[in-house]
CSV table of C-alpha atoms in Angstrom, one decimal:
chain,number,residue,atom,x,y,z
W,6,MET,CA,-22.8,-115.5,-29.7
W,7,GLN,CA,-19.1,-115.7,-30.6
W,8,ASP,CA,-16.3,-116.2,-28.1
W,9,ILE,CA,-14.9,-112.8,-28.9
W,10,THR,CA,-13.8,-109.9,-26.8
W,11,LEU,CA,-13.9,-106.4,-28.4
W,12,ILE,CA,-11.7,-103.7,-26.8
W,13,LEU,CA,-12.8,-100.3,-28.1
W,14,GLU,CA,-10.6,-97.2,-27.9
W,15,GLY,CA,-11.6,-93.7,-27.0
W,16,GLY,CA,-10.8,-90.6,-28.9
W,17,ALA,CA,-13.9,-88.5,-29.5
W,18,LEU,CA,-14.8,-88.6,-33.2
W,19,ARG,CA,-12.3,-91.4,-33.8
W,20,SER,CA,-15.1,-93.6,-32.7
W,21,LEU,CA,-16.8,-93.1,-36.1
W,22,TYR,CA,-14.3,-95.6,-37.6
W,23,THR,CA,-15.0,-98.1,-34.9
W,24,SER,CA,-18.8,-97.6,-35.3
W,25,GLY,CA,-18.5,-98.5,-39.0
W,26,VAL,CA,-16.8,-101.7,-38.1
W,27,LEU,CA,-19.4,-102.5,-35.4
W,28,ASP,CA,-22.2,-101.7,-37.9
W,29,VAL,CA,-20.8,-104.4,-40.2
W,30,LEU,CA,-20.6,-106.9,-37.4
W,31,MET,CA,-24.2,-106.1,-36.6
W,32,LYS,CA,-25.2,-106.5,-40.2
W,33,TYR,CA,-23.8,-110.0,-40.3
W,34,LYS,CA,-25.1,-110.8,-36.8
W,35,VAL,CA,-21.6,-111.2,-35.2
W,36,GLU,CA,-22.1,-110.9,-31.5
W,37,ALA,CA,-19.0,-110.7,-29.3
W,38,ASN,CA,-19.7,-112.2,-25.9
W,39,CYS,CA,-17.6,-109.4,-24.2
W,40,VAL,CA,-17.4,-105.7,-25.1
W,41,MET,CA,-15.0,-103.3,-23.3
W,42,GLY,CA,-14.6,-99.6,-24.0
W,43,VAL,CA,-13.2,-96.4,-22.8
W,44,SER,CA,-14.7,-93.0,-23.3
W,45,ALA,CA,-16.1,-92.7,-26.9
W,46,GLY,CA,-15.3,-96.4,-27.3
W,47,ALA,CA,-17.7,-97.2,-24.5
W,48,LEU,CA,-20.4,-95.1,-26.0
W,49,THR,CA,-19.9,-96.8,-29.4
W,50,GLY,CA,-19.8,-100.2,-27.7
W,51,MET,CA,-23.1,-99.5,-26.0
W,52,ASN,CA,-24.7,-98.9,-29.4
W,53,TYR,CA,-23.4,-102.3,-30.5
W,54,VAL,CA,-24.7,-104.1,-27.5
W,55,SER,CA,-28.1,-102.4,-27.8
W,56,LYS,CA,-28.2,-103.4,-31.5
W,57,GLN,CA,-28.5,-99.8,-32.9
W,58,PRO,CA,-26.5,-99.7,-36.1
W,59,LYS,CA,-25.6,-96.2,-37.4
W,60,ARG,CA,-26.5,-94.5,-34.2
W,61,THR,CA,-23.0,-93.4,-33.4
W,62,ALA,CA,-22.5,-92.0,-36.9
W,63,LYS,CA,-25.8,-90.2,-37.0
W,64,ILE,CA,-25.2,-88.5,-33.7
W,65,ASN,CA,-21.7,-87.4,-34.6
W,66,ILE,CA,-22.1,-86.5,-38.3
W,67,GLU,CA,-25.4,-84.8,-38.0
W,68,ASN,CA,-24.3,-82.7,-34.9
W,69,CYS,CA,-20.7,-82.0,-35.7
W,70,ASP,CA,-21.6,-78.4,-36.7
W,71,ASN,CA,-23.9,-77.9,-33.7
W,72,SER,CA,-22.1,-75.6,-31.2
W,73,ARG,CA,-24.2,-77.0,-28.4
W,74,TYR,CA,-22.6,-80.4,-29.0
W,75,ILE,CA,-19.1,-79.4,-30.1
W,76,GLY,CA,-17.8,-75.8,-29.9
W,77,LEU,CA,-18.0,-72.5,-28.2
W,78,LYS,CA,-21.5,-72.8,-26.8
W,79,ALA,CA,-20.6,-76.1,-25.2
W,80,LEU,CA,-17.4,-74.6,-23.8
W,81,ARG,CA,-19.3,-71.6,-22.3
W,82,LYS,CA,-22.2,-73.6,-21.0
W,83,GLU,CA,-20.4,-76.8,-19.8
W,84,ARG,CA,-16.8,-75.7,-19.6
W,85,GLY,CA,-15.7,-78.3,-22.1
W,86,LEU,CA,-15.6,-78.5,-25.9
W,87,ILE,CA,-18.2,-81.3,-25.9
W,88,GLY,CA,-21.6,-80.6,-24.6
W,89,TYR,CA,-22.2,-83.7,-22.6
W,90,ASN,CA,-25.5,-82.6,-21.1
W,91,TYR,CA,-26.8,-81.8,-24.7
W,92,LEU,CA,-25.4,-85.2,-25.9
W,93,PHE,CA,-26.8,-87.3,-23.1
W,94,ASN,CA,-30.1,-85.5,-22.6
W,95,ASP,CA,-31.4,-83.8,-25.8
W,96,ILE,CA,-29.7,-86.1,-28.4
W,97,SER,CA,-29.7,-89.4,-26.6
W,98,MET,CA,-33.2,-89.2,-25.1
W,99,ASP,CA,-35.1,-87.3,-27.8
W,100,LYS,CA,-33.5,-87.2,-31.2
W,101,TYR,CA,-31.8,-90.7,-31.2
W,102,PRO,CA,-33.1,-92.5,-28.2
W,103,PHE,CA,-30.9,-95.2,-26.7
W,104,ASP,CA,-32.5,-98.6,-26.4
W,105,PHE,CA,-32.0,-99.2,-22.7
W,106,GLU,CA,-34.2,-102.4,-22.7
W,107,THR,CA,-32.1,-104.2,-25.4
W,108,PHE,CA,-28.9,-103.1,-23.8
W,109,LYS,CA,-29.9,-104.3,-20.3
W,110,ASN,CA,-31.4,-107.6,-21.5
W,111,SER,CA,-28.4,-108.5,-23.7
W,112,ASP,CA,-26.4,-111.5,-22.7
W,113,GLN,CA,-23.3,-109.7,-23.9
W,114,LYS,CA,-20.9,-108.7,-21.1
W,115,PHE,CA,-20.2,-104.9,-21.3
W,116,ILE,CA,-17.4,-103.2,-19.3
W,117,SER,CA,-16.7,-99.5,-19.2
W,118,VAL,CA,-13.2,-98.4,-18.3
W,119,VAL,CA,-13.3,-95.3,-16.1
W,120,THR,CA,-11.0,-93.3,-13.9
W,121,ASN,CA,-11.7,-92.9,-10.2
W,122,CYS,CA,-10.9,-89.2,-9.9
W,123,GLU,CA,-10.5,-89.3,-6.1
W,124,GLU,CA,-8.0,-92.1,-6.2
W,125,GLY,CA,-6.5,-91.6,-9.6
W,126,LYS,CA,-7.0,-95.2,-10.5
W,127,THR,CA,-8.5,-97.1,-13.4
W,128,GLU,CA,-11.7,-99.0,-12.6
W,129,TYR,CA,-13.8,-101.4,-14.7
W,130,VAL,CA,-17.5,-101.1,-14.4
W,131,GLU,CA,-19.5,-104.0,-15.6
W,132,LYS,CA,-23.1,-103.9,-16.8
W,133,VAL,CA,-25.3,-106.1,-14.7
W,134,ILE,CA,-27.3,-108.5,-16.8
W,135,VAL,CA,-31.0,-108.3,-15.9
W,136,LYS,CA,-33.2,-111.1,-17.1
W,137,GLU,CA,-36.9,-111.3,-16.4
W,138,THR,CA,-37.9,-114.5,-14.7
Protein backbone atom coordinates (compact mmCIF):
# COMPACT_ATOMS: atom_id res chain seq x y z
CA MET A 1 0.00 0.00 0.00
CA GLN A 2 1.31 3.44 -0.94
CA ASP A 3 1.51 6.35 1.50
CA ILE A 4 -0.92 8.37 -0.62
CA THR A 5 -4.13 10.22 0.15
CA LEU A 6 -6.63 10.65 -2.68
CA ILE A 7 -9.17 13.45 -2.43
CA LEU A 8 -12.01 12.94 -4.92
CA GLU A 9 -14.33 15.72 -5.99
CA GLY A 10 -18.06 15.49 -6.47
CA GLY A 11 -19.94 16.71 -9.47
CA ALA A 12 -22.28 14.00 -10.75
CA LEU A 13 -21.02 12.68 -14.09
CA ARG A 14 -17.71 14.51 -13.70
CA SER A 15 -16.78 11.43 -11.68
CA LEU A 16 -16.36 9.52 -14.95
CA TYR A 17 -12.99 11.20 -15.46
CA THR A 18 -11.97 10.39 -11.90
CA SER A 19 -13.08 6.77 -12.33
CA GLY A 20 -10.83 6.41 -15.39
CA VAL A 21 -7.83 7.57 -13.36
CA LEU A 22 -8.76 5.20 -10.51
CA ASP A 23 -9.15 2.33 -13.00
CA VAL A 24 -5.55 2.89 -14.14
CA LEU A 25 -4.38 2.93 -10.51
CA MET A 26 -6.19 -0.38 -9.94
CA LYS A 27 -4.70 -1.84 -13.13
CA TYR A 28 -1.20 -1.12 -11.86
CA LYS A 29 -2.10 -2.13 -8.29
CA VAL A 30 -1.49 1.33 -6.83
CA GLU A 31 -3.35 1.41 -3.52
CA ALA A 32 -3.66 4.69 -1.68
CA ASN A 33 -3.75 4.20 2.06
CA CYS A 34 -6.44 6.91 2.42
CA VAL A 35 -9.32 7.80 0.10
CA MET A 36 -11.59 10.76 0.81
CA GLY A 37 -14.53 11.77 -1.36
CA VAL A 38 -17.56 13.99 -1.49
CA SER A 39 -20.79 13.15 -3.35
CA ALA A 40 -20.02 11.35 -6.63
CA GLY A 41 -16.36 11.35 -5.63
CA ALA A 42 -17.24 9.26 -2.58
CA LEU A 43 -19.18 6.78 -4.73
CA THR A 44 -16.28 6.53 -7.17
CA GLY A 45 -13.84 6.14 -4.29
CA MET A 46 -15.89 3.29 -2.88
CA ASN A 47 -15.49 1.43 -6.18
CA TYR A 48 -11.71 1.98 -5.95
CA VAL A 49 -11.53 0.65 -2.38
CA SER A 50 -13.75 -2.33 -3.30
CA LYS A 51 -11.47 -3.06 -6.28
CA GLN A 52 -14.23 -2.81 -8.90
CA PRO A 53 -12.68 -1.21 -12.00
CA LYS A 54 -15.03 0.18 -14.63
CA ARG A 55 -18.06 -0.03 -12.29
CA THR A 56 -18.57 3.75 -12.12
CA ALA A 57 -18.31 4.07 -15.91
CA LYS A 58 -20.66 1.16 -16.58
CA ILE A 59 -23.31 2.51 -14.22
CA ASN A 60 -23.21 6.04 -15.62
CA ILE A 61 -22.65 5.37 -19.33
CA GLU A 62 -25.09 2.48 -19.64
CA ASN A 63 -27.82 4.32 -17.69
CA CYS A 64 -27.37 7.94 -18.82
CA ASP A 65 -30.42 7.68 -21.11
CA ASN A 66 -32.55 5.87 -18.52
CA SER A 67 -35.08 8.37 -17.19
CA ARG A 68 -35.41 6.37 -13.94
CA TYR A 69 -31.75 7.20 -13.27
CA ILE A 70 -31.47 10.70 -14.73
CA GLY A 71 -34.42 12.67 -16.01
CA LEU A 72 -38.10 13.35 -15.75
CA LYS A 73 -39.19 10.02 -14.25
CA ALA A 74 -36.61 10.43 -11.51
CA LEU A 75 -37.76 14.02 -10.97
CA ARG A 76 -41.43 13.01 -10.71
CA LYS A 77 -40.82 9.95 -8.55
CA GLU A 78 -37.99 11.15 -6.30
CA ARG A 79 -38.20 14.95 -6.66
CA GLY A 80 -34.68 15.22 -8.00
CA LEU A 81 -32.99 14.79 -11.37
CA ILE A 82 -31.10 11.72 -10.15
CA GLY A 83 -33.07 8.64 -9.12
CA TYR A 84 -31.08 7.70 -6.05
CA ASN A 85 -33.43 4.88 -5.04
CA TYR A 86 -33.05 3.39 -8.52
CA LEU A 87 -29.27 3.89 -8.37
CA PHE A 88 -28.72 2.43 -4.90
CA ASN A 89 -31.29 -0.36 -5.11
CA ASP A 90 -31.90 -1.60 -8.66
CA ILE A 91 -28.53 -0.75 -10.18
CA SER A 92 -26.18 -1.18 -7.21
CA MET A 93 -27.77 -4.32 -5.80
CA ASP A 94 -28.87 -6.17 -8.94
CA LYS A 95 -27.29 -4.96 -12.17
CA TYR A 96 -23.81 -4.01 -10.87
CA PRO A 97 -23.59 -5.35 -7.32
CA PHE A 98 -21.26 -3.49 -4.99
CA ASP A 99 -18.63 -5.70 -3.34
CA PHE A 100 -19.37 -4.90 0.30
CA GLU A 101 -17.02 -7.61 1.61
CA THR A 102 -13.94 -6.33 -0.21
CA PHE A 103 -14.78 -2.75 0.78
CA LYS A 104 -15.31 -3.56 4.44
CA ASN A 105 -12.20 -5.77 4.69
CA SER A 106 -9.88 -3.35 2.92
CA ASP A 107 -7.04 -1.83 4.93
CA GLN A 108 -7.56 1.42 3.04
CA LYS A 109 -8.94 4.28 5.09
CA PHE A 110 -12.10 5.66 3.47
CA ILE A 111 -13.72 8.95 4.46
CA SER A 112 -16.97 10.40 3.07
CA VAL A 113 -17.47 14.12 3.34
CA VAL A 114 -21.11 14.87 4.17
CA THR A 115 -23.24 17.78 5.27
CA ASN A 116 -25.13 17.62 8.54
CA CYS A 117 -28.38 19.22 7.34
CA GLU A 118 -29.61 19.98 10.85
CA GLU A 119 -26.50 21.91 11.83
CA GLY A 120 -25.34 23.04 8.40
CA LYS A 121 -21.84 21.75 9.07
CA THR A 122 -19.43 19.52 7.23
CA GLU A 123 -18.79 16.12 8.77
CA TYR A 124 -16.28 13.42 7.93
CA VAL A 125 -17.57 9.86 8.17
CA GLU A 126 -14.89 7.20 8.27
CA LYS A 127 -15.35 3.59 7.27
CA VAL A 128 -14.74 1.26 10.17
CA ILE A 129 -12.26 -1.45 9.21
CA VAL A 130 -13.57 -4.86 10.16
CA LYS A 131 -11.09 -7.71 10.25
CA GLU A 132 -12.04 -11.30 11.01
CA THR A 133 -10.03 -12.68 13.93
